[in-house]
């Protein structure tokens, strides 16, 4: 298995005591598990603050999980030797919503792309210039663009460069965190087309993170729906988006089509401890049992699973 | 001089919701600001055209008169609710203040009315929420407070500029439901400005598609979603990813919006249009409406 995530939890300290020791925690991710096979596209969807980015960061090793394990190629990333870590981490890359916020504005695009190639020692030095040219063309820009600076590009072009930069590492998995969320719909379409093509031609797997269920439904084959730190429903896209079983997924689907929804209120803060179902305060089907019973996954059909004890009654 | 808007005609009737849809840079917000006489001058100014509100000519109105109109007769809701509220006053105080200034209510009456308004916009525990500061509330709650303030004086028109863009989709749906209910219950009209075509289908009476400062198509939601005629509208619809389209490449609209400094003697969309003909580059198409009010600005509209 290319990637396995086993019951990861991530807590952030939110209050410190007298000697700087944390006295209160916020649980951003509370026991999330999933696998991604080579070349597979898995969508992770949910509203802001539900923990999507935190999961993404744990997957590429930018955060260390408080509990649980992340395995790259079957190896626990907390137990890798420094060499193993260096070789493996090249294969797991992250692309952010605003890839340029971390870039040096005085660095030419050519150097932006050469950097990861040099760091990972890819290609012979004499071949690198040609490799960078191929990269920029692969993401739909021209070799002339290599001599330009970050500010000379539009939002969609910047995202193409962000993708080229991740591609430079020759990854097997890319974690794409809201890659099209700040783009106009016509530009978004061209980035989604590019990503689909790269997945097809190069067999790169994606963990595609987005708050937009329609975007996730379009690009993924399998989807994980997250709410307040937990996955509440997962399955193949044709299962989950056709007839969602979890009341939250049902709500999200309606809202994503612009229809009216029956829910009230908003997602609770992850600093609050919720003894029962995370969706209890908003769910139109809630009963008293939901407020104090943790919801485990129930199997609907094969890989299709839902964390709601009432799922078969609410179709 | 650059032209951000090029002859935009809009008409709104009592109790109607009209959506103004377009991508970034197409002139949506500038339209809203000109309706409110709020264009920053310089650099911007309205060079031609007129605005009539309830049969009144608004050109030549003094700034003082405008101030009375804004807030009282025309309410406004902006994209970022947290930034639009004053951080140093409780939200209850801010609603109360609007009531006192515009309607001259006494403190006691304004207090009572504030709680009614907060209840009306669906806030739970209005007494407690009235005592809180904006940063203590979520984005969705702040937007409900903004709406309460905007409708406090029972305006005839509410302008909502991307009111749900900063909110989560499930909260967005709630806020749109709320706005729509309000137009059903009162005679208030809503001008909803958005980049998101999806949200207008179930929440508006009319849709106007704006491109490069021009109205390119207008109609009822079904005219737009089921019988789009302008290539730009068709492009926007085909660019929207949906679960049902899996595996099919999306249509992207190549190229960029023309700059406000281009003088256009041609169709504004000619450079990006997949159906462009010679005529489109030489002449400017007029906006032509059918009897049912579905209108389009294109020499070769699709007829389905
Ligand atoms: N570095 C951090 N320190 C403290 N809290 C954090 C940190 N990163 C994320 N959080 C909190 O964890 C929760 C989940 O955040 P995030 O993973 O960014 O959600 P999403 O990507 O779904 O919007 C939020 O409440 C957020 O405020
Ligand atoms: S467990 Fe109860 S509250 Fe949670 S989603 Fe199911 S019915 Fe709703
Ligand atoms: Mg995030």
XYZ file of C-alpha atoms in Angstrom, chain B residues 25-229:
205
model
C -12.881 41.539 -12.429
C -16.118 41.618 -14.415
C -17.484 44.665 -12.594
C -19.967 43.178 -10.124
C -18.961 45.135 -7.067
C -18.528 48.352 -9.018
C -22.144 48.022 -10.094
C -23.204 47.733 -6.469
C -21.092 50.684 -5.459
C -22.489 52.869 -8.221
C -26.029 52.017 -7.156
C -25.038 53.247 -3.708
C -23.121 56.266 -4.988
C -20.081 54.884 -3.181
C -17.487 54.775 -5.953
C -14.158 56.029 -4.672
C -13.689 59.365 -6.519
C -11.133 59.749 -7.896
C -10.145 57.381 -9.509
C -13.626 56.181 -10.349
C -16.744 57.980 -11.376
C -19.985 57.311 -13.112
C -19.590 58.892 -16.545
C -22.964 58.139 -18.038
C -26.281 56.577 -17.230
C -28.756 57.136 -14.464
C -30.088 55.468 -11.378
C -33.711 55.669 -10.411
C -34.991 54.434 -7.099
C -38.723 54.307 -6.479
C -39.339 56.654 -9.408
C -36.872 59.160 -7.996
C -33.909 60.338 -10.074
C -30.861 59.767 -7.922
C -28.375 61.772 -9.980
C -27.683 65.116 -8.458
C -28.633 63.924 -4.986
C -26.353 65.513 -2.399
C -24.021 63.365 -0.316
C -26.133 64.183 2.713
C -29.262 62.858 1.012
C -27.378 59.809 -0.138
C -26.401 59.079 3.426
C -30.037 59.069 4.401
C -30.871 56.678 1.598
C -28.037 54.293 2.384
C -28.747 52.286 5.471
C -32.319 53.454 5.696
C -33.858 52.826 2.294
C -31.093 50.688 0.866
C -29.431 48.135 3.150
C -26.001 46.662 2.470
C -24.335 43.362 3.359
C -20.712 42.735 2.410
C -18.582 39.647 1.982
C -16.568 39.786 5.173
C -19.012 40.046 8.060
C -16.417 40.036 10.817
C -14.501 42.941 9.291
C -17.683 44.879 8.538
C -18.713 44.982 12.196
C -17.073 47.292 14.694
C -14.836 45.221 16.987
C -15.168 47.468 20.043
C -18.959 47.413 20.397
C -21.233 44.507 21.180
C -23.350 43.391 18.251
C -26.501 44.392 20.149
C -25.195 47.954 20.528
C -24.459 48.137 16.817
C -27.946 47.084 15.747
C -29.437 49.452 18.334
C -27.329 52.324 17.066
C -28.601 51.844 13.507
C -32.170 51.932 14.797
C -31.605 55.081 16.822
C -29.808 56.980 14.054
C -32.085 56.104 11.159
C -35.452 55.706 12.841
C -34.966 57.922 15.878
C -36.148 55.198 18.245
C -35.760 55.641 22.007
C -33.276 53.445 23.814
C -35.916 51.150 25.286
C -37.750 50.671 21.991
C -34.497 50.166 20.084
C -33.427 47.470 22.586
C -36.644 45.574 22.167
C -36.530 45.856 18.381
C -32.902 44.661 18.339
C -33.870 41.423 20.043
C -36.734 40.963 17.611
C -34.384 41.449 14.676
C -31.790 39.022 16.021
C -34.542 36.440 16.455
C -35.810 37.134 12.957
C -32.425 36.335 11.393
C -32.378 32.999 13.168
C -29.895 33.643 15.958
C -30.448 31.401 18.966
C -30.490 33.055 22.421
C -30.717 36.652 21.127
C -30.258 38.173 24.592
C -26.913 36.457 25.076
C -25.722 37.142 21.540
C -26.647 40.836 21.739
C -24.104 41.137 24.556
C -21.238 39.609 22.573
C -18.473 41.184 20.522
C -18.003 40.255 16.837
C -14.860 38.184 17.501
C -16.812 35.991 19.918
C -19.185 34.910 17.166
C -18.676 32.643 14.151
C -18.629 34.011 10.601
C -22.134 32.758 9.961
C -23.467 34.424 13.111
C -21.757 37.712 12.235
C -23.350 37.590 8.790
C -26.762 37.112 10.434
C -26.055 40.168 12.581
C -25.077 42.148 9.463
C -28.337 41.133 7.826
C -30.258 42.141 10.954
C -28.595 45.562 10.778
C -29.187 45.903 7.054
C -32.896 45.150 7.355
C -33.367 47.041 10.641
C -34.964 50.027 8.902
C -37.037 47.848 6.590
C -35.218 48.987 3.443
C -36.869 48.679 0.053
C -33.666 47.280 -1.403
C -30.945 45.112 0.071
C -27.625 44.872 -1.732
C -25.717 41.726 -0.779
C -22.206 41.606 -2.247
C -20.879 38.021 -2.049
C -22.655 37.615 1.307
C -21.828 33.928 1.687
C -18.436 33.609 0.017
C -16.544 33.570 3.308
C -18.884 31.026 4.870
C -19.055 27.259 4.843
C -21.413 25.745 2.276
C -23.919 24.469 4.805
C -24.036 27.872 6.499
C -24.137 29.576 3.102
C -27.311 27.655 2.275
C -28.879 28.780 5.563
C -28.057 32.446 4.921
C -29.433 32.316 1.368
C -32.614 30.661 2.649
C -32.925 33.476 5.177
C -32.512 36.227 2.573
C -34.984 34.562 0.275
C -37.580 34.149 3.055
C -37.243 37.820 3.862
C -38.164 38.850 0.326
C -41.152 36.541 0.484
C -42.424 38.068 3.710
C -41.780 41.738 2.992
C -41.622 43.757 -0.195
C -37.882 44.144 0.068
C -35.949 43.527 -3.135
C -32.499 41.925 -3.044
C -29.583 42.515 -5.403
C -27.403 39.453 -4.841
C -23.901 39.733 -6.227
C -21.964 36.506 -6.587
C -19.318 34.650 -8.562
C -21.007 31.323 -7.838
C -23.635 30.420 -10.389
C -24.694 27.397 -8.365
C -26.167 29.341 -5.478
C -28.507 31.426 -7.620
C -30.592 28.648 -9.075
C -32.856 28.114 -6.090
C -32.622 31.487 -4.452
C -33.391 34.109 -7.070
C -36.113 35.324 -9.410
C -33.831 36.722 -12.102
C -30.206 36.216 -13.086
C -27.942 38.675 -14.876
C -24.635 37.448 -16.289
C -22.004 40.153 -16.362
C -18.848 39.945 -18.459
C -16.195 42.661 -18.762
C -18.603 45.269 -17.448
C -21.477 44.352 -19.755
C -24.672 42.400 -19.302
C -24.309 39.497 -21.730
C -27.367 37.490 -20.723
C -30.364 37.875 -18.467
C -33.306 35.665 -17.616
C -35.060 33.545 -15.066
C -32.915 30.853 -13.422
C -34.314 28.172 -15.729
C -33.604 30.288 -18.814
C -29.998 30.482 -17.721
C -29.476 26.935 -16.445
C -31.520 25.036 -19.040
C -31.535 27.326 -22.077
C -28.375 29.416 -21.899
C -27.841 31.327 -25.130
